[in-house]
Amino acid sequence: MRAIVLHEFGPAGNLTYETWPDPVAGPGQVRIAVRAAGVHFVETVMRRGDASDMAPPLPELPSVFGGEVAGVVDAVGPGVDPAWIGRPVVTPRSEPGGYAELAVAELAKLHEVPDGLGFEAAVTMVMTGATAMGLLDVARLTADDVVLVTSAAGGIGRLVVQYATGLGATVIGAAGGDGKVEDVWALGADLAVDYNKPGWTDLVRERLDGRRVTVVLDGVGGEKSAAAFELIGEGGRYVVIGWSSQEGFEPDAGLVEERGITVANALLELIGQPEDGPGRERRALEAATKGELVPAVQTFPLADAARAHAAMERRETTGKVVLVPERP
């Protein structure tokens, strides 16, 4: 098969498209002919060889990155019903990795792709969508909330904006660049702002006309997070849902206490709840199938994985980045 292989940590160009041994399904496993493979920003961090508390351990090299894939079962291992062959499936965990034409997954970690849901949407929702569901569980949004979402045009941010809008909350989406701001408006946000421009927080205050933000769902980190935090009113919540800037931000403890703000790192909370993962995955797939949440997907050919990584690092992508192998 063809796969994307990393032989040495470093820039995006180190990802090479080459021949790799076909995986074989073992006991309790199926092999999937991949139709869509998800890419995560954290994988760009791992590719560079950067160690981080927020990233998984670095793999041994050479390595095929990725995990979540959607496709069609083309072989089964010992003990697996052959009736699985030909079924469309999606999984958040595959081997070797998802950046390949073929991948192996445990039967216990499979979901059948619901009727009417495409492979690209399914692979987006099984991990990114499920993560969004978990983050929203932590945030506990209500219709009375004034919600500020940073990195609102990203894969998770877009789903969060849709969910909060559907609840009837007042939703402000902050993103970088005119195109991404237009995308946030299209999601139904009450206000969309470009946080790369000076004075964006003044626009938020002006629009709220005396109201205060009750919850920040922060997916970016760094100076933009600090600015967003200043908008939170007394008794509000600050919830970390990502760190796309790779810059840290720690709320001032004195301000937290003075304003009675609740601070939560939803990402770390999810890591500590792996047993809830399958349920969140099912909820996310169901929400997409019903049209309650509509994932945005930007596709790249599998062979162009290096270009996809570089575009993500330059913050030029919108929504979920998905690699699509060439069909025979």
PDB file of N, CA, C and O in Angstrom, residues 172-222:
ATOM      1  N   ILE A 172     -20.612  34.716  20.313  1.00  0.00           N
ATOM      2  CA  ILE A 172     -19.600  35.544  19.669  1.00  0.00           C
ATOM      3  C   ILE A 172     -18.477  34.620  19.231  1.00  0.00           C
ATOM      4  O   ILE A 172     -17.924  33.860  20.040  1.00  0.00           O
ATOM      5  N   GLY A 173     -18.145  34.654  17.949  1.00  0.00           N
ATOM      6  CA  GLY A 173     -17.064  33.824  17.433  1.00  0.00           C
ATOM      7  C   GLY A 173     -15.882  34.680  17.028  1.00  0.00           C
ATOM      8  O   GLY A 173     -16.046  35.670  16.295  1.00  0.00           O
ATOM      9  N   ALA A 174     -14.688  34.340  17.508  1.00  0.00           N
ATOM     10  CA  ALA A 174     -13.471  35.071  17.162  1.00  0.00           C
ATOM     11  C   ALA A 174     -12.563  34.164  16.343  1.00  0.00           C
ATOM     12  O   ALA A 174     -12.311  33.011  16.716  1.00  0.00           O
ATOM     13  N   ALA A 175     -12.094  34.675  15.208  1.00  0.00           N
ATOM     14  CA  ALA A 175     -11.235  33.897  14.325  1.00  0.00           C
ATOM     15  C   ALA A 175     -10.264  34.852  13.645  1.00  0.00           C
ATOM     16  O   ALA A 175     -10.378  36.076  13.780  1.00  0.00           O
ATOM     17  N   GLY A 176      -9.312  34.310  12.896  1.00  0.00           N
ATOM     18  CA  GLY A 176      -8.294  35.133  12.267  1.00  0.00           C
ATOM     19  C   GLY A 176      -8.444  35.239  10.766  1.00  0.00           C
ATOM     20  O   GLY A 176      -8.361  34.236  10.059  1.00  0.00           O
ATOM     21  N   GLY A 177      -8.682  36.445  10.256  1.00  0.00           N
ATOM     22  CA  GLY A 177      -8.786  36.663   8.818  1.00  0.00           C
ATOM     23  C   GLY A 177     -10.220  36.851   8.360  1.00  0.00           C
ATOM     24  O   GLY A 177     -11.149  36.280   8.926  1.00  0.00           O
ATOM     25  N   ASP A 178     -10.382  37.650   7.296  1.00  0.00           N
ATOM     26  CA  ASP A 178     -11.716  37.975   6.809  1.00  0.00           C
ATOM     27  C   ASP A 178     -12.498  36.741   6.386  1.00  0.00           C
ATOM     28  O   ASP A 178     -13.700  36.631   6.658  1.00  0.00           O
ATOM     29  N   GLY A 179     -11.819  35.800   5.713  1.00  0.00           N
ATOM     30  CA  GLY A 179     -12.518  34.601   5.248  1.00  0.00           C
ATOM     31  C   GLY A 179     -13.063  33.773   6.390  1.00  0.00           C
ATOM     32  O   GLY A 179     -14.211  33.302   6.339  1.00  0.00           O
ATOM     33  N   LYS A 180     -12.272  33.608   7.427  1.00  0.00           N
ATOM     34  CA  LYS A 180     -12.722  32.820   8.572  1.00  0.00           C
ATOM     35  C   LYS A 180     -13.827  33.539   9.339  1.00  0.00           C
ATOM     36  O   LYS A 180     -14.749  32.897   9.856  1.00  0.00           O
ATOM     37  N   VAL A 181     -13.738  34.859   9.412  1.00  0.00           N
ATOM     38  CA  VAL A 181     -14.800  35.613  10.078  1.00  0.00           C
ATOM     39  C   VAL A 181     -16.114  35.433   9.322  1.00  0.00           C
ATOM     40  O   VAL A 181     -17.185  35.260   9.927  1.00  0.00           O
ATOM     41  N   GLU A 182     -16.062  35.460   7.995  1.00  0.00           N
ATOM     42  CA  GLU A 182     -17.269  35.231   7.200  1.00  0.00           C
ATOM     43  C   GLU A 182     -17.835  33.848   7.468  1.00  0.00           C
ATOM     44  O   GLU A 182     -19.061  33.665   7.536  1.00  0.00           O
ATOM     45  N   ASP A 183     -16.967  32.861   7.626  1.00  0.00           N
ATOM     46  CA  ASP A 183     -17.425  31.502   7.942  1.00  0.00           C
ATOM     47  C   ASP A 183     -18.172  31.473   9.272  1.00  0.00           C
ATOM     48  O   ASP A 183     -19.191  30.789   9.410  1.00  0.00           O
ATOM     49  N   VAL A 184     -17.671  32.211  10.247  1.00  0.00           N
ATOM     50  CA  VAL A 184     -18.310  32.228  11.567  1.00  0.00           C
ATOM     51  C   VAL A 184     -19.678  32.902  11.493  1.00  0.00           C
ATOM     52  O   VAL A 184     -20.648  32.443  12.101  1.00  0.00           O
ATOM     53  N   TRP A 185     -19.763  34.000  10.738  1.00  0.00           N
ATOM     54  CA  TRP A 185     -21.081  34.617  10.534  1.00  0.00           C
ATOM     55  C   TRP A 185     -22.051  33.605   9.942  1.00  0.00           C
ATOM     56  O   TRP A 185     -23.211  33.518  10.357  1.00  0.00           O
ATOM     57  N   ALA A 186     -21.573  32.828   8.967  1.00  0.00           N
ATOM     58  CA  ALA A 186     -22.443  31.863   8.279  1.00  0.00           C
ATOM     59  C   ALA A 186     -22.933  30.761   9.207  1.00  0.00           C
ATOM     60  O   ALA A 186     -23.969  30.135   8.935  1.00  0.00           O
ATOM     61  N   LEU A 187     -22.216  30.517  10.299  1.00  0.00           N
ATOM     62  CA  LEU A 187     -22.633  29.501  11.263  1.00  0.00           C
ATOM     63  C   LEU A 187     -23.797  29.972  12.135  1.00  0.00           C
ATOM     64  O   LEU A 187     -24.366  29.178  12.878  1.00  0.00           O
ATOM     65  N   GLY A 188     -24.118  31.268  12.054  1.00  0.00           N
ATOM     66  CA  GLY A 188     -25.233  31.793  12.835  1.00  0.00           C
ATOM     67  C   GLY A 188     -24.834  32.548  14.075  1.00  0.00           C
ATOM     68  O   GLY A 188     -25.689  32.866  14.917  1.00  0.00           O
ATOM     69  N   ALA A 189     -23.531  32.853  14.222  1.00  0.00           N
ATOM     70  CA  ALA A 189     -23.088  33.605  15.395  1.00  0.00           C
ATOM     71  C   ALA A 189     -23.744  34.983  15.424  1.00  0.00           C
ATOM     72  O   ALA A 189     -24.012  35.590  14.381  1.00  0.00           O
ATOM     73  N   ASP A 190     -23.999  35.487  16.621  1.00  0.00           N
ATOM     74  CA  ASP A 190     -24.559  36.828  16.771  1.00  0.00           C
ATOM     75  C   ASP A 190     -23.535  37.903  16.442  1.00  0.00           C
ATOM     76  O   ASP A 190     -23.889  39.016  16.049  1.00  0.00           O
ATOM     77  N   LEU A 191     -22.269  37.573  16.613  1.00  0.00           N
ATOM     78  CA  LEU A 191     -21.187  38.487  16.271  1.00  0.00           C
ATOM     79  C   LEU A 191     -19.959  37.662  15.901  1.00  0.00           C
ATOM     80  O   LEU A 191     -19.642  36.677  16.576  1.00  0.00           O
ATOM     81  N   ALA A 192     -19.289  38.063  14.826  1.00  0.00           N
ATOM     82  CA  ALA A 192     -18.036  37.427  14.428  1.00  0.00           C
ATOM     83  C   ALA A 192     -16.973  38.511  14.326  1.00  0.00           C
ATOM     84  O   ALA A 192     -17.207  39.563  13.708  1.00  0.00           O
ATOM     85  N   VAL A 193     -15.817  38.285  14.942  1.00  0.00           N
ATOM     86  CA  VAL A 193     -14.764  39.297  14.973  1.00  0.00           C
ATOM     87  C   VAL A 193     -13.428  38.675  14.581  1.00  0.00           C
ATOM     88  O   VAL A 193     -13.202  37.466  14.762  1.00  0.00           O
ATOM     89  N   ASP A 194     -12.560  39.511  14.046  1.00  0.00           N
ATOM     90  CA  ASP A 194     -11.212  39.094  13.664  1.00  0.00           C
ATOM     91  C   ASP A 194     -10.261  39.432  14.806  1.00  0.00           C
ATOM     92  O   ASP A 194      -9.942  40.598  15.035  1.00  0.00           O
ATOM     93  N   TYR A 195      -9.793  38.410  15.515  1.00  0.00           N
ATOM     94  CA  TYR A 195      -8.938  38.695  16.666  1.00  0.00           C
ATOM     95  C   TYR A 195      -7.485  38.955  16.280  1.00  0.00           C
ATOM     96  O   TYR A 195      -6.617  39.104  17.141  1.00  0.00           O
ATOM     97  N   ASN A 196      -7.220  39.020  14.984  1.00  0.00           N
ATOM     98  CA  ASN A 196      -5.901  39.473  14.538  1.00  0.00           C
ATOM     99  C   ASN A 196      -5.846  40.995  14.408  1.00  0.00           C
ATOM    100  O   ASN A 196      -4.775  41.565  14.198  1.00  0.00           O
ATOM    101  N   LYS A 197      -7.010  41.642  14.496  1.00  0.00           N
ATOM    102  CA  LYS A 197      -7.072  43.091  14.356  1.00  0.00           C
ATOM    103  C   LYS A 197      -7.134  43.759  15.729  1.00  0.00           C
ATOM    104  O   LYS A 197      -7.854  43.294  16.616  1.00  0.00           O
ATOM    105  N   PRO A 198      -6.416  44.869  15.900  1.00  0.00           N
ATOM    106  CA  PRO A 198      -6.474  45.587  17.185  1.00  0.00           C
ATOM    107  C   PRO A 198      -7.899  46.046  17.486  1.00  0.00           C
ATOM    108  O   PRO A 198      -8.661  46.387  16.587  1.00  0.00           O
ATOM    109  N   GLY A 199      -8.234  46.049  18.747  1.00  0.00           N
ATOM    110  CA  GLY A 199      -9.526  46.562  19.155  1.00  0.00           C
ATOM    111  C   GLY A 199     -10.689  45.605  19.003  1.00  0.00           C
ATOM    112  O   GLY A 199     -11.848  46.018  19.155  1.00  0.00           O
ATOM    113  N   TRP A 200     -10.410  44.334  18.778  1.00  0.00           N
ATOM    114  CA  TRP A 200     -11.526  43.403  18.583  1.00  0.00           C
ATOM    115  C   TRP A 200     -12.361  43.249  19.850  1.00  0.00           C
ATOM    116  O   TRP A 200     -13.587  43.071  19.776  1.00  0.00           O
ATOM    117  N   THR A 201     -11.727  43.358  21.007  1.00  0.00           N
ATOM    118  CA  THR A 201     -12.504  43.240  22.239  1.00  0.00           C
ATOM    119  C   THR A 201     -13.424  44.452  22.436  1.00  0.00           C
ATOM    120  O   THR A 201     -14.490  44.336  23.041  1.00  0.00           O
ATOM    121  N   ASP A 202     -13.017  45.611  21.892  1.00  0.00           N
ATOM    122  CA  ASP A 202     -13.895  46.784  21.970  1.00  0.00           C
ATOM    123  C   ASP A 202     -15.168  46.558  21.168  1.00  0.00           C
ATOM    124  O   ASP A 202     -16.262  46.996  21.571  1.00  0.00           O
ATOM    125  N   LEU A 203     -15.042  45.884  20.034  1.00  0.00           N
ATOM    126  CA  LEU A 203     -16.224  45.560  19.226  1.00  0.00           C
ATOM    127  C   LEU A 203     -17.172  44.657  19.995  1.00  0.00           C
ATOM    128  O   LEU A 203     -18.397  44.812  19.935  1.00  0.00           O
ATOM    129  N   VAL A 204     -16.599  43.704  20.730  1.00  0.00           N
ATOM    130  CA  VAL A 204     -17.437  42.795  21.525  1.00  0.00           C
ATOM    131  C   VAL A 204     -18.178  43.581  22.605  1.00  0.00           C
ATOM    132  O   VAL A 204     -19.392  43.423  22.786  1.00  0.00           O
ATOM    133  N   ARG A 205     -17.473  44.432  23.323  1.00  0.00           N
ATOM    134  CA  ARG A 205     -18.109  45.220  24.384  1.00  0.00           C
ATOM    135  C   ARG A 205     -19.207  46.118  23.820  1.00  0.00           C
ATOM    136  O   ARG A 205     -20.285  46.250  24.411  1.00  0.00           O
ATOM    137  N   GLU A 206     -18.925  46.726  22.671  1.00  0.00           N
ATOM    138  CA  GLU A 206     -19.915  47.607  22.052  1.00  0.00           C
ATOM    139  C   GLU A 206     -21.175  46.834  21.689  1.00  0.00           C
ATOM    140  O   GLU A 206     -22.291  47.302  21.940  1.00  0.00           O
ATOM    141  N   ARG A 207     -20.994  45.662  21.112  1.00  0.00           N
ATOM    142  CA  ARG A 207     -22.155  44.861  20.707  1.00  0.00           C
ATOM    143  C   ARG A 207     -22.958  44.376  21.913  1.00  0.00           C
ATOM    144  O   ARG A 207     -24.205  44.323  21.877  1.00  0.00           O
ATOM    145  N   LEU A 208     -22.273  44.034  22.984  1.00  0.00           N
ATOM    146  CA  LEU A 208     -22.976  43.522  24.168  1.00  0.00           C
ATOM    147  C   LEU A 208     -23.695  44.634  24.934  1.00  0.00           C
ATOM    148  O   LEU A 208     -24.617  44.339  25.709  1.00  0.00           O
ATOM    149  N   ASP A 209     -23.258  45.870  24.742  1.00  0.00           N
ATOM    150  CA  ASP A 209     -23.974  47.026  25.296  1.00  0.00           C
ATOM    151  C   ASP A 209     -24.273  46.863  26.789  1.00  0.00           C
ATOM    152  O   ASP A 209     -25.407  46.968  27.244  1.00  0.00           O
ATOM    153  N   GLY A 210     -23.214  46.606  27.544  1.00  0.00           N
ATOM    154  CA  GLY A 210     -23.367  46.494  28.990  1.00  0.00           C
ATOM    155  C   GLY A 210     -23.455  45.072  29.510  1.00  0.00           C
ATOM    156  O   GLY A 210     -23.220  44.828  30.703  1.00  0.00           O
ATOM    157  N   ARG A 211     -23.834  44.134  28.663  1.00  0.00           N
ATOM    158  CA  ARG A 211     -23.818  42.734  29.086  1.00  0.00           C
ATOM    159  C   ARG A 211     -22.373  42.256  29.127  1.00  0.00           C
ATOM    160  O   ARG A 211     -21.486  42.817  28.485  1.00  0.00           O
ATOM    161  N   ARG A 212     -22.118  41.203  29.887  1.00  0.00           N
ATOM    162  CA  ARG A 212     -20.777  40.636  29.967  1.00  0.00           C
ATOM    163  C   ARG A 212     -20.782  39.203  29.475  1.00  0.00           C
ATOM    164  O   ARG A 212     -21.797  38.506  29.527  1.00  0.00           O
ATOM    165  N   VAL A 213     -19.648  38.777  28.978  1.00  0.00           N
ATOM    166  CA  VAL A 213     -19.485  37.380  28.576  1.00  0.00           C
ATOM    167  C   VAL A 213     -19.598  36.494  29.812  1.00  0.00           C
ATOM    168  O   VAL A 213     -18.976  36.774  30.839  1.00  0.00           O
ATOM    169  N   THR A 214     -20.405  35.448  29.725  1.00  0.00           N
ATOM    170  CA  THR A 214     -20.542  34.537  30.863  1.00  0.00           C
ATOM    171  C   THR A 214     -19.624  33.326  30.747  1.00  0.00           C
ATOM    172  O   THR A 214     -19.284  32.719  31.760  1.00  0.00           O
ATOM    173  N   VAL A 215     -19.228  32.979  29.521  1.00  0.00           N
ATOM    174  CA  VAL A 215     -18.322  31.838  29.359  1.00  0.00           C
ATOM    175  C   VAL A 215     -17.466  32.026  28.113  1.00  0.00           C
ATOM    176  O   VAL A 215     -17.967  32.392  27.044  1.00  0.00           O
ATOM    177  N   VAL A 216     -16.167  31.832  28.288  1.00  0.00           N
ATOM    178  CA  VAL A 216     -15.232  31.798  27.165  1.00  0.00           C
ATOM    179  C   VAL A 216     -14.847  30.346  26.923  1.00  0.00           C
ATOM    180  O   VAL A 216     -14.408  29.647  27.847  1.00  0.00           O
ATOM    181  N   LEU A 217     -15.035  29.892  25.703  1.00  0.00           N
ATOM    182  CA  LEU A 217     -14.553  28.584  25.272  1.00  0.00           C
ATOM    183  C   LEU A 217     -13.321  28.861  24.427  1.00  0.00           C
ATOM    184  O   LEU A 217     -13.420  29.268  23.262  1.00  0.00           O
ATOM    185  N   ASP A 218     -12.156  28.660  25.016  1.00  0.00           N
ATOM    186  CA  ASP A 218     -10.910  29.133  24.427  1.00  0.00           C
ATOM    187  C   ASP A 218     -10.167  28.018  23.702  1.00  0.00           C
ATOM    188  O   ASP A 218      -9.702  27.062  24.328  1.00  0.00           O
ATOM    189  N   GLY A 219     -10.025  28.194  22.387  1.00  0.00           N
ATOM    190  CA  GLY A 219      -9.307  27.194  21.600  1.00  0.00           C
ATOM    191  C   GLY A 219      -8.011  27.684  21.025  1.00  0.00           C
ATOM    192  O   GLY A 219      -7.463  27.055  20.131  1.00  0.00           O
ATOM    193  N   VAL A 220      -7.470  28.813  21.544  1.00  0.00           N
ATOM    194  CA  VAL A 220      -6.304  29.383  20.880  1.00  0.00           C
ATOM    195  C   VAL A 220      -5.084  29.531  21.791  1.00  0.00           C
ATOM    196  O   VAL A 220      -3.982  29.163  21.424  1.00  0.00           O
ATOM    197  N   GLY A 221      -5.231  30.112  22.992  1.00  0.00           N
ATOM    198  CA  GLY A 221      -4.084  30.327  23.875  1.00  0.00           C
ATOM    199  C   GLY A 221      -3.380  31.652  23.604  1.00  0.00           C
ATOM    200  O   GLY A 221      -3.712  32.381  22.658  1.00  0.00           O
ATOM    201  N   GLY A 222      -2.414  31.981  24.456  1.00  0.00           N
ATOM    202  CA  GLY A 222      -1.589  33.162  24.257  1.00  0.00           C
ATOM    203  C   GLY A 222      -2.308  34.476  24.517  1.00  0.00           C
ATOM    204  O   GLY A 222      -3.242  34.564  25.316  1.00  0.00           O
TER     205      GLY A 222
END
